[in-house]
Coordinates of C-alpha atoms in Angstrom, one line a residue:
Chain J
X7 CA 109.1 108.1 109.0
X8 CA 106.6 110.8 108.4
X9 CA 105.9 113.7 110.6
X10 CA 102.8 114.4 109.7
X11 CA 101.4 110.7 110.0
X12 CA 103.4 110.4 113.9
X13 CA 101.2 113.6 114.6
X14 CA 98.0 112.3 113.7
X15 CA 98.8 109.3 115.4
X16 CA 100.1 111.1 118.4
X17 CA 97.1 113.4 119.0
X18 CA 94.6 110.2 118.0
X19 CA 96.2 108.3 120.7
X20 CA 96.3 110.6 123.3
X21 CA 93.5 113.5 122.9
X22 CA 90.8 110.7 123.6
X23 CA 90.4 108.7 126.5
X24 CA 92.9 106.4 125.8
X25 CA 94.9 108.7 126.5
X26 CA 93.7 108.7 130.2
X27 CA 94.0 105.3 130.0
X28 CA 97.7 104.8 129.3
X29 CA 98.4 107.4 132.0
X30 CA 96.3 106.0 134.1
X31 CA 97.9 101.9 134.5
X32 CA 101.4 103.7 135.0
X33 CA 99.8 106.0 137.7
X34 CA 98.9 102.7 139.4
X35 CA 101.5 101.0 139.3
X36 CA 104.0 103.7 141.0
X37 CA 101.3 104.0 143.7
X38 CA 101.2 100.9 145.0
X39 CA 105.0 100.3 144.4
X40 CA 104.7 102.8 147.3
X41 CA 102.4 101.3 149.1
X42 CA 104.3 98.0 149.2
X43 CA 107.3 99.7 150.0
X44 CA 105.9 101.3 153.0
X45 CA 104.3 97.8 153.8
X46 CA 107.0 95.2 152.6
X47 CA 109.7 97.2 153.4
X48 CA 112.9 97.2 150.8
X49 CA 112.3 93.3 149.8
X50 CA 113.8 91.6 146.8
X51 CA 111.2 89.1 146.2
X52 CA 108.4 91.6 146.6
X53 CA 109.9 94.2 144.1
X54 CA 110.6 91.0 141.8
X55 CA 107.1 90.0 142.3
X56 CA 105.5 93.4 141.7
X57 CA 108.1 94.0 138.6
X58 CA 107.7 91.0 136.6
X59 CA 103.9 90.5 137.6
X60 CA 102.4 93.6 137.3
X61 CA 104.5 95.6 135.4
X62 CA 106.3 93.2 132.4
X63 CA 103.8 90.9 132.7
X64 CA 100.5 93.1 132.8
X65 CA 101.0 96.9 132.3
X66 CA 103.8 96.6 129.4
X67 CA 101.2 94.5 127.3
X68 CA 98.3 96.0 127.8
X69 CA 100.0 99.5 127.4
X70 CA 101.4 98.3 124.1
X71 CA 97.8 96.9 123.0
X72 CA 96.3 100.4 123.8
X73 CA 99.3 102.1 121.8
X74 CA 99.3 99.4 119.3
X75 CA 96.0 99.1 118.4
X76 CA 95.0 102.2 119.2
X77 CA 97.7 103.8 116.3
X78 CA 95.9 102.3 113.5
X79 CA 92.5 100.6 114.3
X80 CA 90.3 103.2 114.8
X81 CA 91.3 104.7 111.8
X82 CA 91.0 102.1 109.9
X83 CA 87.3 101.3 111.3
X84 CA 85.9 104.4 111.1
X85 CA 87.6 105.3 107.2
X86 CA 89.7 108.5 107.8
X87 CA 92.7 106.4 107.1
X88 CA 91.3 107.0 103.4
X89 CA 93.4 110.7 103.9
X90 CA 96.8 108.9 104.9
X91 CA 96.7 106.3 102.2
X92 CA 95.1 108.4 99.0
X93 CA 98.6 110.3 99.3
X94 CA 101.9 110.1 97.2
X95 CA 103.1 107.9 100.2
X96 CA 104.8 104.2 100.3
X97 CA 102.7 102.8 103.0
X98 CA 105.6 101.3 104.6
X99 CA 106.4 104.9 106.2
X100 CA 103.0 105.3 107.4
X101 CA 103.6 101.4 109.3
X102 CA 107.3 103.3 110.6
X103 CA 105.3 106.5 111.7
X104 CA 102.7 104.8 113.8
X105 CA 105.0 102.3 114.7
X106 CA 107.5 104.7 116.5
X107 CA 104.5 106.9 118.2
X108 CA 103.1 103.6 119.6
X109 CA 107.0 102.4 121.1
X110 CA 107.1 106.3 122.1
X111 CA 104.1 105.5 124.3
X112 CA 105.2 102.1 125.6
X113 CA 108.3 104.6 126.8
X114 CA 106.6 106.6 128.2
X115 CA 103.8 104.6 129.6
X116 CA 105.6 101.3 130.5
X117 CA 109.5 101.1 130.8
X118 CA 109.6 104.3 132.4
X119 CA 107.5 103.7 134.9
X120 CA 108.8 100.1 135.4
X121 CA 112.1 102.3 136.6
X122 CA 110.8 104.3 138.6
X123 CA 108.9 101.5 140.4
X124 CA 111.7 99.2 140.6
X125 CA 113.4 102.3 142.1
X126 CA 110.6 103.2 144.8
X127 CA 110.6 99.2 146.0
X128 CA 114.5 98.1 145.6
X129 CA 117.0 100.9 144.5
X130 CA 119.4 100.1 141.7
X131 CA 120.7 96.8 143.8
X132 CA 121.3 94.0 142.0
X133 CA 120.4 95.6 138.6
X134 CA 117.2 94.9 139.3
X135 CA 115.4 97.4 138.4
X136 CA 117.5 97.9 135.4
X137 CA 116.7 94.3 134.1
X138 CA 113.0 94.8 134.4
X139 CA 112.9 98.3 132.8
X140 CA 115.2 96.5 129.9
X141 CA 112.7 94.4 129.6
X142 CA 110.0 96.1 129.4
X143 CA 111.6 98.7 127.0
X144 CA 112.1 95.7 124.8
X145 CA 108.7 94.0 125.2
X146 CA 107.1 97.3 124.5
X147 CA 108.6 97.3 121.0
X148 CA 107.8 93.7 120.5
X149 CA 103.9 94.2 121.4
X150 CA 103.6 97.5 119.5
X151 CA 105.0 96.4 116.6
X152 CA 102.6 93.1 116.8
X153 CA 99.3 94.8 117.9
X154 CA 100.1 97.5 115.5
X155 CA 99.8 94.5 112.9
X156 CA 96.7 92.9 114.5
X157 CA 95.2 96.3 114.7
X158 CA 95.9 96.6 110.9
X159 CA 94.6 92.8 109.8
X160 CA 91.3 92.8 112.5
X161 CA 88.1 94.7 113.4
X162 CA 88.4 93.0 116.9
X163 CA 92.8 93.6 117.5
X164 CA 92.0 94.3 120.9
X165 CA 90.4 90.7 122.2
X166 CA 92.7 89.0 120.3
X167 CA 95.4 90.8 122.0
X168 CA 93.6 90.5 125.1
X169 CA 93.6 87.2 124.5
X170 CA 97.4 86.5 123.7
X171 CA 98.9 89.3 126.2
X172 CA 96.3 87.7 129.2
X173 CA 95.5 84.0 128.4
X174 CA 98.4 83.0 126.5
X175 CA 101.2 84.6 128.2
X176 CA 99.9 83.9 131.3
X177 CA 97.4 81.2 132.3
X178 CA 98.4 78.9 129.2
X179 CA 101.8 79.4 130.1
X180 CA 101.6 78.4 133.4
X181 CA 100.0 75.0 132.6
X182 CA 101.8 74.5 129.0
X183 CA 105.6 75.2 129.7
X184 CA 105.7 75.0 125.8
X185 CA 103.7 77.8 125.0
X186 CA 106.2 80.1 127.2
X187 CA 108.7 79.8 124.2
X188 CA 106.1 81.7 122.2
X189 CA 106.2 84.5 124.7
X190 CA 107.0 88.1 124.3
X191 CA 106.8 88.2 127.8
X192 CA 109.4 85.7 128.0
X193 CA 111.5 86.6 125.5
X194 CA 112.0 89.8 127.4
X195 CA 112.7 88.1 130.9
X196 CA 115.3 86.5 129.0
X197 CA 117.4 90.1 128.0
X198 CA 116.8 91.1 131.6
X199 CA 118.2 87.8 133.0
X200 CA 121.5 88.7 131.3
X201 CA 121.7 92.4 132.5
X202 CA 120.5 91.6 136.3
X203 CA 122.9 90.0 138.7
X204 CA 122.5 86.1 138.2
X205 CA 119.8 84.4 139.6
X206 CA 117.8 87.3 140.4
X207 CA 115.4 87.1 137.1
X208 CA 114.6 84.1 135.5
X209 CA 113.3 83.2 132.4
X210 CA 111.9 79.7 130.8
X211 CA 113.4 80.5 127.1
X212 CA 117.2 81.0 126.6
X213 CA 119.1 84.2 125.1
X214 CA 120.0 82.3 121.7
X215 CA 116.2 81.6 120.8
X216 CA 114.5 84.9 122.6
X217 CA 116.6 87.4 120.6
X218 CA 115.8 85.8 117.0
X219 CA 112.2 85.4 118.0
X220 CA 112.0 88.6 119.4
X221 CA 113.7 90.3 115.8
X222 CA 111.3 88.3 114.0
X223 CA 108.0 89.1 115.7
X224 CA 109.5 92.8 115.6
X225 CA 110.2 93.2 112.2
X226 CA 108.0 90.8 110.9
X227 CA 104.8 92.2 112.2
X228 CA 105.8 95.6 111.2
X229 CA 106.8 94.3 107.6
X230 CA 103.6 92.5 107.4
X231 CA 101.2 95.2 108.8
X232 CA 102.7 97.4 105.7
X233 CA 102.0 94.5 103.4
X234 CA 98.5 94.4 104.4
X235 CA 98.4 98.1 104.6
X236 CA 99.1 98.3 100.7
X237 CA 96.5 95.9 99.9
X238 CA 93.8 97.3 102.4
X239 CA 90.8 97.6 100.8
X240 CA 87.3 100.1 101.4
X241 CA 84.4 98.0 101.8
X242 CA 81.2 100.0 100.1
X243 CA 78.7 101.5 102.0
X244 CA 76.7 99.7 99.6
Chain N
X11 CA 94.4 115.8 79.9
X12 CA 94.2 113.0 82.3
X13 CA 91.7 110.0 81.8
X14 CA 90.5 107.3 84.0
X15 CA 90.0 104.1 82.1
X16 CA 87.8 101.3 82.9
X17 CA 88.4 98.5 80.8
X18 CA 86.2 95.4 80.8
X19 CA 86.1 95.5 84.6
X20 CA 84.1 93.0 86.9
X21 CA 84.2 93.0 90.8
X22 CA 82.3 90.8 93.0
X23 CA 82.5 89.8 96.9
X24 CA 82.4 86.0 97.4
X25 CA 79.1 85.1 95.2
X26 CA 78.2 88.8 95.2
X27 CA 78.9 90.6 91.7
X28 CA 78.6 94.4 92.6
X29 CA 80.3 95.3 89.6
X30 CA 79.6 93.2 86.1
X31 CA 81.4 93.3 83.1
X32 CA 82.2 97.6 82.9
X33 CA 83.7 99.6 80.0
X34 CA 83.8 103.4 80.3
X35 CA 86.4 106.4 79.8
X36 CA 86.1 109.5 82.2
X37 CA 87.3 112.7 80.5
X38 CA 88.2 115.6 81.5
X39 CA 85.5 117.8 82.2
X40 CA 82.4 116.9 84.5
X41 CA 80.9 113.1 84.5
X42 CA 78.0 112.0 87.0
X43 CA 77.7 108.7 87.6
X44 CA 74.1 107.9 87.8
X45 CA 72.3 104.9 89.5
X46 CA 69.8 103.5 92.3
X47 CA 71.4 103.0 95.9
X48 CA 73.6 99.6 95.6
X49 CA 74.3 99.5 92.1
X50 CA 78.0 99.6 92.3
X51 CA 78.8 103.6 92.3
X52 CA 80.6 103.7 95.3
X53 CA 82.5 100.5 94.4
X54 CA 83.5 101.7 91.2
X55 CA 84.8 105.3 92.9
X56 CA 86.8 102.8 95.0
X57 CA 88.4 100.7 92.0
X58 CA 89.2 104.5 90.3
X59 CA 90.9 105.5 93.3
X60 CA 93.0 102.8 94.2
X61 CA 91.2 101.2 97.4
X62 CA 89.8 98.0 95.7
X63 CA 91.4 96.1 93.1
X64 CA 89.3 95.1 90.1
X65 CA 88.3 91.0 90.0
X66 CA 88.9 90.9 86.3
X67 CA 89.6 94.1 83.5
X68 CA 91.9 97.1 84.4
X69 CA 91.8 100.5 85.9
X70 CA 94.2 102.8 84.8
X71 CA 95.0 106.5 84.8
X72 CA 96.2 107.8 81.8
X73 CA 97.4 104.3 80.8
X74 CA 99.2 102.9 84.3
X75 CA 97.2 101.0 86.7
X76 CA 95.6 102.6 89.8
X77 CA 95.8 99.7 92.6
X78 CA 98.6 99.8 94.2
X79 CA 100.2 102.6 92.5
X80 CA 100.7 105.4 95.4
X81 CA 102.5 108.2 92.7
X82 CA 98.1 107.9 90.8
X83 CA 97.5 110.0 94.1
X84 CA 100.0 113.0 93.3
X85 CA 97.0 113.4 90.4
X86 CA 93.8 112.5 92.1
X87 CA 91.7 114.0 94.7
X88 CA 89.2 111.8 96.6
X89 CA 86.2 113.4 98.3
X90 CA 84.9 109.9 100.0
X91 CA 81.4 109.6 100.9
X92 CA 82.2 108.8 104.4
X93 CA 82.3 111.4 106.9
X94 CA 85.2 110.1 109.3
X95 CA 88.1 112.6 109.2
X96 CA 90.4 113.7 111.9
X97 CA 87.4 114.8 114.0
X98 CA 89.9 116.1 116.7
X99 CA 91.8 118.3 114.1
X100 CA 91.2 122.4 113.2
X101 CA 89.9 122.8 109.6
X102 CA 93.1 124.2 109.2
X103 CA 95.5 121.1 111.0
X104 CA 93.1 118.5 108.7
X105 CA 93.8 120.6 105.9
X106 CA 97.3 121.4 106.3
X107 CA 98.1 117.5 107.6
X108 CA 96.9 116.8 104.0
X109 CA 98.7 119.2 102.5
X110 CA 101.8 117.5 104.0
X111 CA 101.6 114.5 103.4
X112 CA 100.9 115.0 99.7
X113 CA 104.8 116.7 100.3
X114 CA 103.7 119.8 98.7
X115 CA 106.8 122.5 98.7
X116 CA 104.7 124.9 101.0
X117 CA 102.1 122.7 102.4
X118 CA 100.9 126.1 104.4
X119 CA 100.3 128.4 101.7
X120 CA 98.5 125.1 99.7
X121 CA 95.7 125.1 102.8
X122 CA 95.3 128.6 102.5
X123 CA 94.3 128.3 98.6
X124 CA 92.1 125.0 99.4
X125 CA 90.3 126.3 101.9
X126 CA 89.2 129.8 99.8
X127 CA 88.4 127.8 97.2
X128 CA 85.4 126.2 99.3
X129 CA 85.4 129.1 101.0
X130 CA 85.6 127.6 104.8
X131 CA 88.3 130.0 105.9
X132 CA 85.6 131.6 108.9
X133 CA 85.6 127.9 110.1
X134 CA 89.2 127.0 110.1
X135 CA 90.1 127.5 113.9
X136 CA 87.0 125.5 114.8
X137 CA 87.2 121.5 115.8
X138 CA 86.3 119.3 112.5
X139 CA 83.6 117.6 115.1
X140 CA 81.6 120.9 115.8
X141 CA 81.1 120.9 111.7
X142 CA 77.4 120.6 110.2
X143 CA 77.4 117.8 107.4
X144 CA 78.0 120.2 104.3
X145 CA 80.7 122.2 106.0
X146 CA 82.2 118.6 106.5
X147 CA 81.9 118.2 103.5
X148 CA 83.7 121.1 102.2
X149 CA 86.6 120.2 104.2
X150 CA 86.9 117.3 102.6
X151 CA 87.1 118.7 98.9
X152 CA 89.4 121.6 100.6
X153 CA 91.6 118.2 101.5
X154 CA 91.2 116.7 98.1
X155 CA 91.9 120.1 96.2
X156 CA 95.4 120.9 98.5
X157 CA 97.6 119.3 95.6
X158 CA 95.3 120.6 92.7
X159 CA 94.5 117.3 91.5
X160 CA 94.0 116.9 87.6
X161 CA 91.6 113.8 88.5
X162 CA 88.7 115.0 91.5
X163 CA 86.6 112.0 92.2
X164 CA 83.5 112.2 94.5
X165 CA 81.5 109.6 96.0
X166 CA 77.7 111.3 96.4
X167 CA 79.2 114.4 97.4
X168 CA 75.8 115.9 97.6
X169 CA 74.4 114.0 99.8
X170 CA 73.0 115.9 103.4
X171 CA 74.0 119.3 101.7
X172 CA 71.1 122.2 101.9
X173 CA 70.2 123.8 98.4
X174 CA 72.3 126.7 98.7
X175 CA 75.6 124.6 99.8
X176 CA 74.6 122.4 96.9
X177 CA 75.2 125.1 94.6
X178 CA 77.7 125.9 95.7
X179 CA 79.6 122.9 95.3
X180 CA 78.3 122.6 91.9
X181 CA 79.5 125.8 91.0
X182 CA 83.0 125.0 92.3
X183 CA 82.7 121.7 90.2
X184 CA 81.5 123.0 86.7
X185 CA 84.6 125.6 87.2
X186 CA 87.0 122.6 88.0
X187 CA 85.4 121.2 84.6
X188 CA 85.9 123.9 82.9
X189 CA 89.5 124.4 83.5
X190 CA 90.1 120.9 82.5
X191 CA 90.0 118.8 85.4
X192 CA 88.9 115.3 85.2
X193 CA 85.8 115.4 87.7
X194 CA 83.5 112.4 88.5
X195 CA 80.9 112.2 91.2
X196 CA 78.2 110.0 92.2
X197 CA 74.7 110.4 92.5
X198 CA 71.3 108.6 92.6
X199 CA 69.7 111.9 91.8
X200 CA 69.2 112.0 88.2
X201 CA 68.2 115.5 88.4
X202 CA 71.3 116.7 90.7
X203 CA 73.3 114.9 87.7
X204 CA 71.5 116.3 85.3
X205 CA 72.3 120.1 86.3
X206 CA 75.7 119.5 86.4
X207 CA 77.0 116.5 84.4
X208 CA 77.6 117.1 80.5
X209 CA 78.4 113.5 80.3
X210 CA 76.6 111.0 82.3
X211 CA 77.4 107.4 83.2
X212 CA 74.1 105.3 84.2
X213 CA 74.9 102.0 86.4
X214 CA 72.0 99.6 87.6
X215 CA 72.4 96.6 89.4
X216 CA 76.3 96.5 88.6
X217 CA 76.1 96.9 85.5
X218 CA 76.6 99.7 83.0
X219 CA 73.2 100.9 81.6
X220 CA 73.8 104.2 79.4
X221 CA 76.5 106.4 78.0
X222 CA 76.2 110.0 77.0
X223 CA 75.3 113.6 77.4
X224 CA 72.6 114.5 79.9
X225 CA 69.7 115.3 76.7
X226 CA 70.6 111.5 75.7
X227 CA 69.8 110.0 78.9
X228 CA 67.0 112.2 79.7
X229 CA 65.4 110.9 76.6
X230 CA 66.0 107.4 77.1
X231 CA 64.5 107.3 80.2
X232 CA 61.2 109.1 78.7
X233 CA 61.0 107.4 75.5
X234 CA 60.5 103.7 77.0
X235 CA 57.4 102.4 77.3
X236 CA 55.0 103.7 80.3
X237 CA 52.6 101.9 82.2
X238 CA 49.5 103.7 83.6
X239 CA 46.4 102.8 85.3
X240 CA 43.5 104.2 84.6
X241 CA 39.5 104.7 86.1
X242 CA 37.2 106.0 84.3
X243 CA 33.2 106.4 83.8
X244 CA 33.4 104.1 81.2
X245 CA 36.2 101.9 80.9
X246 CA 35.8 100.4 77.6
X247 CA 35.0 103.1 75.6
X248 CA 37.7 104.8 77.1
X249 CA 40.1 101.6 75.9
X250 CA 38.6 101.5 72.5
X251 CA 39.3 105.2 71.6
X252 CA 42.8 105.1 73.3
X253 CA 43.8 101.8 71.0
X254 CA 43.5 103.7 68.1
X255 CA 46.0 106.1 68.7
X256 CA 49.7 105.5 67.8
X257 CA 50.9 106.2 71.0
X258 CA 49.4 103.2 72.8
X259 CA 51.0 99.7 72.6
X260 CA 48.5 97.9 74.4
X261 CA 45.7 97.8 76.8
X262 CA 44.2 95.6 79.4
X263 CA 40.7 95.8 80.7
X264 CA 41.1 94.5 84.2
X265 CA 37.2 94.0 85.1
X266 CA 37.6 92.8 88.7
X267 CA 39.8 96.2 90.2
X268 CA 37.6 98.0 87.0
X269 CA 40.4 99.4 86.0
X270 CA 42.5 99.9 82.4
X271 CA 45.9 99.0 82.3
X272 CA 47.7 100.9 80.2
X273 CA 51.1 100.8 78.1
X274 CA 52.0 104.1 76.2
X275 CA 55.2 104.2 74.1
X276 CA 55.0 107.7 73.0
X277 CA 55.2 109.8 76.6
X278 CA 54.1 112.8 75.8
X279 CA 51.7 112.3 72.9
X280 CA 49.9 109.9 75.3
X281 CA 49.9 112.7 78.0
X282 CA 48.1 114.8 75.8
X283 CA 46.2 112.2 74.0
X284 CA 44.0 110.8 77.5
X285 CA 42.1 114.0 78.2
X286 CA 41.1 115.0 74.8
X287 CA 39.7 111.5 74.2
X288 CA 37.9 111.7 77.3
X289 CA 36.6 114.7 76.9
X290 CA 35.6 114.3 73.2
X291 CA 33.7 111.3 74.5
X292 CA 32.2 112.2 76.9
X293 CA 34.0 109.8 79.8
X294 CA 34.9 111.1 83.4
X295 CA 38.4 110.1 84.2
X296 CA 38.8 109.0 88.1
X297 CA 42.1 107.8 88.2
X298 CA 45.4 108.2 86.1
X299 CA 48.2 107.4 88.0
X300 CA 52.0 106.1 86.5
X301 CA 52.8 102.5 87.5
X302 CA 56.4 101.3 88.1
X303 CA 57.6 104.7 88.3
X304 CA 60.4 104.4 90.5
X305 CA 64.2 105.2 90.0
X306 CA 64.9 101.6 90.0
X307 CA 62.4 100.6 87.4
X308 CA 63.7 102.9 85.4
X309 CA 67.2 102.0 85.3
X310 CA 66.1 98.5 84.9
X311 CA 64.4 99.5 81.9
X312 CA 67.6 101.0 80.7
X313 CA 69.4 97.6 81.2
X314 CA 67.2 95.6 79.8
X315 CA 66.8 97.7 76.3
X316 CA 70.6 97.7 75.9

């Protein structure tokens, strides 16, 4: 972990619009938790609904591809990474660094508001809300540390994680049961399945083959985006 | 004394060779590498500071290879021709940042030096992104100078800079020389090269074209052959008094343009020679104008006599 390079990070991610954008899907979210509060009343399946939908299943990716991505990519595109890695640096801290400012802002951006929405539609009954925020605590690690790594190996990180967090996870995995055991989003449900009262979340992969999955595509896509972050290479101008 | 090595080194992309077959040894003091756009400079800056591995042959800093080696940077300084930096950064924070990550002792007191040395101090509260291209610039070597760097490398650090920033920065260069620093930069200006380079490296088309101090070079690329076209009243008088004269190798008389075509091997004596023939024989000249004078057909020249 190095200070300097979780600053840099920090102030990329944040100073620019993205920055308005993160704040901005949690800022949604808590207001129409309200809304459907007021509406729906104090309704398990609603708050499950709104929870699992909209907040594991579409805010805690997309937050994590913003952070993710948004850590390393632009710095890689537009060169100034050139001043982090021409230092006396292994560039496995630099990996750590962004990695931790990108699960900082997944937090921030994601699990905590998923509490606070799961407060505003059901209370703390039925560790609800606490299995949902689990989740998305945990899911938020698992997509920054693998959109860090696609923001590392591609030019174009954001479709392709576009393209897992939205087609894959969702409309693949609702026609291919299969491709649900591939599934952060999953993997996730399954750790929240065991902290909220039985039967009240659900997940298609079981505890025994969501943790090791989710350790793997953890630690794995951070080892790998340092690997490739030793080997990266300037393209000339020329 | 710290040297950068390059030892038989080849680098190509897919079926591209941007780098053919190099050899040279940069010591300390100031070298310019010298060479048309796209002739390998910057890729060969890249190999020397760590961001591009070498195909085949090895690049090494005082005897230990530079790719993949992060301790090479505790001894280099890049100044990278690209102008992305931490736009949203103070002078001062960019300049710091690098000071810390380079985990100098006092990182703050290391700015304070770099940034006196390029002399950017009345800038330093102001946003990197309000900068004009040459005080980006001088941020940059502020960052590359934090750790006082034995090796300074420079890819066309010249480049957008108005005369007086220019020397400026060659000022601050020949003193790094001087003290014994290892500094290379780029350029595809010989005469930019020229005023500050003892030592000069030519590269053309990937490959390495000349060695040697700045008088050598300068006279290699006068001494090859010239080729010059030429109207006159009269054409072939003109060409029969100009044959006998030592300092012309050949000459065409090109009836349909009526024109002479020229080649000189001796550039100055033929300078002098074309007037005073002309004049001693009576002959109007209309038109005497170099041929393949460009940069590039120089350098090739260069390659091609090696």
């Amino acid at each position: 972990m190095n200070v300097t390079v979780a600053r840099l990070t920090a102030r990329g991610l944040l100073g620019r619009r993205r920055g308005l954008l993160l704040l901005a899907l949690p800022v949604l979210l808590l207001a129409l938790s309200v809304l459907v509060r007021a509406i729906a009343g104090q309704d398990e399946s609603t708050a499950s609904n709104v929870l699992g939908g909209l907040a594991l299943g579409t805010m805690v990716p997309l937050v994590g591809l913003v952070a993710g991505t948004g850590a390393i990519g632009p710095e890689i595109d537009d060169g100034s990474i050139i001043y982090l890695l021409s230092k006396p640096q292994p560039r496995w801290k630099i990996i750590i660094s962004k990695l931790v400012v990108a699960v900082g802002c997944s937090v921030v951006f994601a699990a905590l508001p998923t509490y606070f929405a799961g407060l505003i539609l059901f209370g703390t009954y039925e560790n609800l809300t606490l299995g949902y925020t689990i989740a998305a605590l945990i899911a938020g690690v698992a997509y920054s540390a693998l959109f860090l790594l696609l923001g590392v190996v591609s030019r174009h990180a954001v479709v392709w994680g576009l393209m897992y967090a939205l087609l894959w996870e969702t409309v693949v995995g609702q026609y291919v049961p299969g491709a649900q055991t591939l599934s952060v989003h999953q993997w996730a449900l399954s750790i929240g399945e065991k902290i909220a009262s039985p039967g009240v979340i659900s997940s298609s992969v079981h505890l025994p083959t969501a943790v090791p999955l989710l350790l793997v595509a953890t630690l794995g896509g951070a080892w790998l985006a340092a690997s490739r972050l030793t080997r990266l290479t300037l393209a000339g101008e020329e | 004394m710290t040297t950068i090595s390059i030892d038989r080194v080849s680098r190509w992309f897919g079926n591209v060779v941007a780098v053919n077959d190099v050899s040279m040894t940069i010591e300390p003091g100031v070298t310019g590498l010298l060479g048309p756009n796209g002739a390998g400079k910057s890729t060969l800056i890249h190999m020397m500071s760590g961001f591009l591995p070498p195909s085949s042959g090895s690049v090494t800093l005082d005897g230990t290879p530079i790719w993949k080696n992060q301790q090479a940077y505790k001894q280099i300084g890049l100044v990278p021709e690209r102008e992305a930096m931490y736009d949203f950064l103070t002078g001062w924070d960019f300049v710091l940042a690098n000071a810390e990550l380079h985990g100098l002792p006092d990182p703050g007191a290391a700015a304070k030096r770099a940034l006196a040395t390029v002399e950017m101090e009345y800038a330093q509260e102001r946003q990197v992104s309000t900068y004009s291209k040459g005080m980006k610039q001088r941020v940059k070597m502020a960052s590359a100078l934090v750790h006082e760097p034995a090796v300074l490398l420079l890819d066309e650090p010249f480049n957008g800079m108005d005369p007086r920033q220019r020397m400026q920065l060659m000022e601050l260069l020949r003193r790094f020389g001087a003290e014994g620093r290892t500094v290379l930069f780029s350029s595809h200006i010989l005469e930019e090269v020229e005023q500050l380079a003892r030592h000069i490296e030519v590269i053309v088309a990937g490959r390495h074209a000349a060695s040697g101090d700045y008088r050598k070079i300068r006279r290699l690329m006068t001494d090859r052959p010239h080729r010059y076209t030429v109207r006159s009243s009269d054409d072939r008088a003109l060409a029969a008094a100009l044959i006998a004269d030592a300092s012309t190798a050949g000459i065409e008389l090109d009836l349909k343009e009526q024109q002479l075509q020229i080649q000189a091997v001796d550039f100055y004596r033929f300078t002098e020679l074309v007037p005073r023939v002309a004049k001693e024989a009576g002959i109007r000249l209309l038109t005497v104008s170099p041929a393949d004078e460009s940069l590039e057909s120089v350098f090739s020249y260069l390659v091609a006599a090696k």
